[in-house]
Coordinates of C-alpha atoms in Angstrom, one line a residue:
M154 CA 3.5 -25.4 0.7
Q155 CA 4.9 -22.5 -1.3
L156 CA 2.4 -20.9 -3.6
E157 CA 3.1 -18.7 -6.6
N158 CA -0.4 -17.2 -6.2
S159 CA -2.1 -17.2 -2.8
Y160 CA -5.5 -16.5 -4.2
Y161 CA -7.3 -15.8 -7.5
W162 CA -10.2 -13.4 -8.0
F163 CA -12.8 -12.4 -10.5
Q164 CA -14.3 -8.9 -10.2
E165 CA -18.1 -8.6 -10.8
A166 CA -18.3 -12.1 -12.2
I167 CA -21.9 -12.7 -11.0
P168 CA -24.5 -10.2 -12.3
P169 CA -26.4 -8.1 -9.7
E170 CA -29.7 -9.7 -10.5
T171 CA -28.2 -13.1 -9.8
C172 CA -26.7 -11.9 -6.6
K173 CA -30.1 -10.6 -5.5
K174 CA -31.6 -14.0 -6.4
I175 CA -29.1 -15.8 -4.2
V176 CA -29.7 -13.4 -1.3
D177 CA -33.4 -13.8 -1.5
L178 CA -33.0 -17.6 -1.6
G179 CA -30.6 -17.6 1.4
L180 CA -32.8 -15.3 3.5
K181 CA -35.9 -17.4 2.7
T182 CA -34.0 -20.5 3.7
I183 CA -33.0 -18.9 7.0
E184 CA -36.5 -17.8 7.7
D185 CA -37.9 -21.3 6.9
E186 CA -35.4 -22.9 9.3
K187 CA -36.4 -20.4 12.0
Q188 CA -40.1 -21.2 11.5
K189 CA -39.3 -24.9 12.0
G190 CA -37.5 -24.1 15.3
N191 CA -34.1 -24.8 13.9
T192 CA -31.0 -22.7 14.8
V193 CA -29.4 -20.7 12.0
D194 CA -26.5 -19.5 14.1
A195 CA -23.1 -20.3 12.7
Y196 CA -21.1 -22.6 14.8
T197 CA -17.5 -23.9 15.3
F198 CA -16.5 -27.5 16.2
G199 CA -14.7 -26.1 19.2
N200 CA -17.9 -24.4 20.4
N201 CA -16.2 -21.0 20.5
H202 CA -18.9 -19.2 18.6
K203 CA -21.0 -16.4 20.1
Q204 CA -24.1 -18.4 21.0
A205 CA -22.0 -21.0 22.9
N206 CA -20.1 -18.3 24.7
P207 CA -22.3 -15.2 25.0
D208 CA -20.5 -13.8 28.0
L209 CA -17.1 -13.7 26.4
P210 CA -15.7 -10.8 24.3
A211 CA -15.5 -11.1 20.5
Q212 CA -12.1 -12.0 19.1
G213 CA -12.5 -9.7 16.2
E214 CA -9.0 -9.4 14.7
K215 CA -7.1 -10.3 17.9
A216 CA -4.0 -12.4 17.7
R217 CA -4.3 -15.8 16.3
S218 CA -2.6 -17.1 19.5
E219 CA -6.0 -16.6 21.3
I220 CA -7.8 -19.1 19.1
G221 CA -9.0 -22.1 21.1
T222 CA -8.1 -20.5 24.5
K223 CA -11.8 -19.8 25.3
K224 CA -10.8 -16.2 26.1
T225 CA -12.9 -15.0 23.2
Y226 CA -15.5 -16.3 20.8
I227 CA -14.4 -16.3 17.2
R228 CA -17.6 -16.5 15.1
D229 CA -20.9 -14.5 15.0
S230 CA -23.1 -14.9 11.9
E231 CA -26.2 -16.7 10.6
V232 CA -26.0 -19.3 7.9
A233 CA -28.2 -21.3 5.5
W234 CA -27.2 -24.3 3.4
L235 CA -28.0 -24.3 -0.3
N236 CA -27.8 -27.2 -2.8
E237 CA -29.5 -25.8 -6.0
Q238 CA -27.8 -27.2 -9.1
W239 CA -27.8 -23.9 -10.8
L240 CA -25.5 -22.5 -8.2
Y241 CA -22.9 -25.2 -8.9
D242 CA -23.3 -24.6 -12.6
L243 CA -22.6 -20.9 -12.0
V244 CA -19.5 -21.3 -9.7
H245 CA -17.8 -24.5 -10.8
P246 CA -16.4 -23.0 -14.1
L247 CA -14.8 -20.2 -12.1
V248 CA -13.2 -22.7 -9.7
H249 CA -11.7 -24.6 -12.6
E250 CA -10.4 -21.5 -14.2
A251 CA -8.8 -20.2 -11.0
N252 CA -7.3 -23.5 -10.2
E253 CA -5.6 -23.6 -13.7
N254 CA -4.7 -19.9 -14.0
A255 CA -3.3 -19.6 -10.5
G256 CA -1.0 -22.5 -11.2
W257 CA -2.3 -24.7 -8.4
R258 CA -3.8 -27.5 -10.5
F259 CA -5.1 -29.2 -7.4
D260 CA -7.1 -32.4 -8.0
W261 CA -10.6 -32.0 -6.8
D262 CA -13.9 -33.7 -7.8
W263 CA -16.6 -32.8 -5.3
S264 CA -18.2 -29.8 -3.6
E265 CA -20.0 -29.5 -0.3
S266 CA -23.3 -27.5 0.1
F267 CA -23.1 -23.8 -0.4
Q268 CA -23.0 -21.8 2.8
F269 CA -25.0 -18.6 2.6
T270 CA -23.8 -16.3 5.4
V271 CA -25.2 -13.2 7.0
Y272 CA -23.1 -10.9 9.1
H273 CA -25.1 -8.2 10.9
G274 CA -23.3 -4.9 11.4
K275 CA -22.9 -3.2 14.7
E276 CA -20.3 -0.5 15.6
D277 CA -18.9 -2.3 18.7
D278 CA -19.4 -6.0 18.1
G279 CA -20.7 -6.6 14.6
G280 CA -20.7 -10.0 12.9
F281 CA -17.4 -11.5 12.0
Y282 CA -15.4 -14.7 11.7
G283 CA -12.0 -14.8 13.5
W284 CA -8.8 -16.5 12.3
H285 CA -9.3 -20.0 11.0
M286 CA -8.5 -22.4 8.2
D287 CA -11.2 -24.1 6.2
G288 CA -9.2 -27.3 6.1
V289 CA -5.6 -28.6 6.5
S290 CA -5.8 -30.6 3.2
D291 CA -3.7 -33.5 4.4
H292 CA -4.6 -36.8 6.0
T293 CA -5.3 -35.2 9.4
G294 CA -8.3 -33.4 7.8
I295 CA -9.8 -36.3 6.0
Y296 CA -13.6 -36.8 6.0
R297 CA -14.6 -40.1 7.6
R298 CA -17.8 -42.1 7.4
Y299 CA -20.2 -41.5 10.3
I300 CA -21.7 -44.8 11.5
H301 CA -24.6 -44.7 14.0
G302 CA -23.7 -46.6 17.2
V303 CA -20.0 -47.0 16.1
T304 CA -18.6 -43.5 15.7
P305 CA -17.4 -42.5 19.2
E306 CA -19.0 -39.0 19.2
A307 CA -22.8 -38.7 18.6
I308 CA -24.6 -36.3 16.3
S309 CA -25.5 -33.1 18.2
E310 CA -29.0 -32.2 19.2
E311 CA -29.0 -29.7 16.4
G312 CA -28.1 -32.5 13.9
R313 CA -24.5 -31.5 13.5
M314 CA -22.0 -34.2 12.6
P315 CA -18.8 -34.6 14.7
N316 CA -15.8 -32.9 13.3
N317 CA -14.5 -34.6 10.1
Y318 CA -17.4 -37.1 9.9
V319 CA -19.9 -37.2 7.0
I320 CA -22.6 -39.5 5.6
D321 CA -22.2 -38.3 2.0
N322 CA -20.3 -41.1 0.2
N323 CA -18.9 -38.5 -2.3
A324 CA -16.9 -36.7 0.5
I325 CA -15.5 -39.7 2.4
G326 CA -11.7 -40.0 2.1
K327 CA -11.4 -36.4 0.9
V328 CA -10.3 -33.0 2.2
R329 CA -11.1 -29.4 1.5
K330 CA -8.7 -28.1 -1.1
L331 CA -10.2 -25.0 -2.7
S332 CA -12.4 -22.4 -0.9
V333 CA -14.6 -19.9 -2.7
T334 CA -16.2 -16.7 -1.3
I335 CA -18.6 -14.5 -3.3
N336 CA -19.6 -11.0 -2.3
L337 CA -23.3 -10.6 -2.9
N338 CA -23.7 -7.0 -1.7
A339 CA -24.2 -3.9 -3.8
P340 CA -21.6 -1.1 -3.2
G341 CA -21.9 0.8 0.0
E342 CA -24.3 -1.6 1.8
Y343 CA -21.9 -2.3 4.6
D344 CA -18.6 -1.2 6.2
G345 CA -15.9 -3.6 7.5
G346 CA -16.4 -7.2 6.7
N347 CA -13.3 -7.6 4.6
L348 CA -11.8 -11.0 3.9
K349 CA -8.3 -11.0 5.4
F350 CA -5.4 -13.4 4.9
D351 CA -2.4 -14.3 7.1
F352 CA 0.3 -15.3 4.7
G353 CA 2.8 -16.1 7.5
H354 CA 6.0 -14.5 8.8
H355 CA 8.3 -15.6 6.0
R356 CA 6.5 -14.1 3.0
E357 CA 9.1 -12.6 0.6
D358 CA 7.3 -9.3 0.1
G359 CA 7.0 -8.8 3.8
E360 CA 3.2 -8.6 3.7
Q361 CA 2.0 -11.0 6.3
F362 CA -1.6 -9.7 6.5
H363 CA -3.7 -8.7 3.5
E364 CA -7.3 -7.4 3.2
C365 CA -8.8 -8.5 -0.1
K366 CA -10.6 -5.3 -1.1
E367 CA -10.4 -6.5 -4.7
I368 CA -13.6 -8.4 -4.1
R369 CA -15.7 -5.6 -2.6
P370 CA -17.6 -5.0 -5.9
Q371 CA -20.8 -6.9 -6.0
G372 CA -20.6 -10.3 -7.6
S373 CA -16.9 -10.6 -7.2
V374 CA -15.5 -14.1 -6.5
I375 CA -12.3 -15.2 -4.8
V376 CA -10.8 -18.7 -4.8
F377 CA -8.0 -19.8 -2.5
P378 CA -6.4 -22.9 -1.0
S379 CA -8.4 -24.0 2.0
F380 CA -5.3 -24.3 4.2
L381 CA -4.6 -20.5 4.1
P382 CA -5.5 -18.8 7.5
H383 CA -8.1 -16.1 7.0
C384 CA -10.8 -14.2 8.8
V385 CA -13.7 -11.9 8.1
T386 CA -13.2 -8.5 9.9
P387 CA -16.1 -7.2 12.0
V388 CA -19.0 -5.6 10.0
T389 CA -19.5 -2.1 11.6
R390 CA -22.5 -0.9 9.5
G391 CA -25.1 -2.6 7.4
T392 CA -25.4 -6.3 6.6
R393 CA -22.9 -8.4 4.7
Y394 CA -24.1 -11.3 2.6
S395 CA -21.7 -13.9 1.2
L396 CA -21.8 -17.3 -0.5
V397 CA -19.1 -19.8 0.4
L398 CA -18.2 -23.1 -1.2
W399 CA -15.6 -25.8 -0.3
N400 CA -14.2 -28.1 -3.1
L401 CA -12.9 -31.5 -2.1
G402 CA -10.3 -33.9 -3.3
R403 CA -7.9 -36.6 -2.1
P404 CA -5.3 -35.4 0.4
F405 CA -2.0 -34.0 -0.8
R406 CA 0.8 -36.6 -0.8

């Protein structure tokens, strides 16, 4: 699909005090989950995240051809899931505005839980998320109803659904269409940790890879089609806090 605009951003759209409120909520949720004995490690459906492959090297920004080869792990972060209504009230108007102003005008009508993500910085192997797409947005990525005893793959011991299966009726039959990332950090709190896109080999301006430094100011928001390949580069100092949201609709036809 050819896009006139690959992404749309709002600088400093969320006030610093609100960013801090979100960070405090996310960190408390992570701590509460740990106290319950639940894992907060971010995972991938291919099980190529760090905790599943602790002896492998980090992918970092290695070639996308290594994804899924089990030569590296591609994700290292902690996450918490947030469903507070005030968060949706805060972010949804920005998604609608971006969808219109960028010229996408994708049909969407539901959002998943917010993912609060923590990337811990380290000079050699800091937190990161290697190359991936949030969704393919066609029928191959559709969410299906999970039925106990019928769905071939069971829910994991950690309570994770099989890939592309859900129990939420509002998501069934839909795909991820628009992704949102919000930078919650104050300036200078971390190095690295840039959102980076792969626009493909045939981009007219010749820029295949692009780091979105436009959203480094605190409270900046970026919206982009969920099928765009992207990564979060390794955090080399400090701690990066972000809030992610996926917005769903019927598959493209």
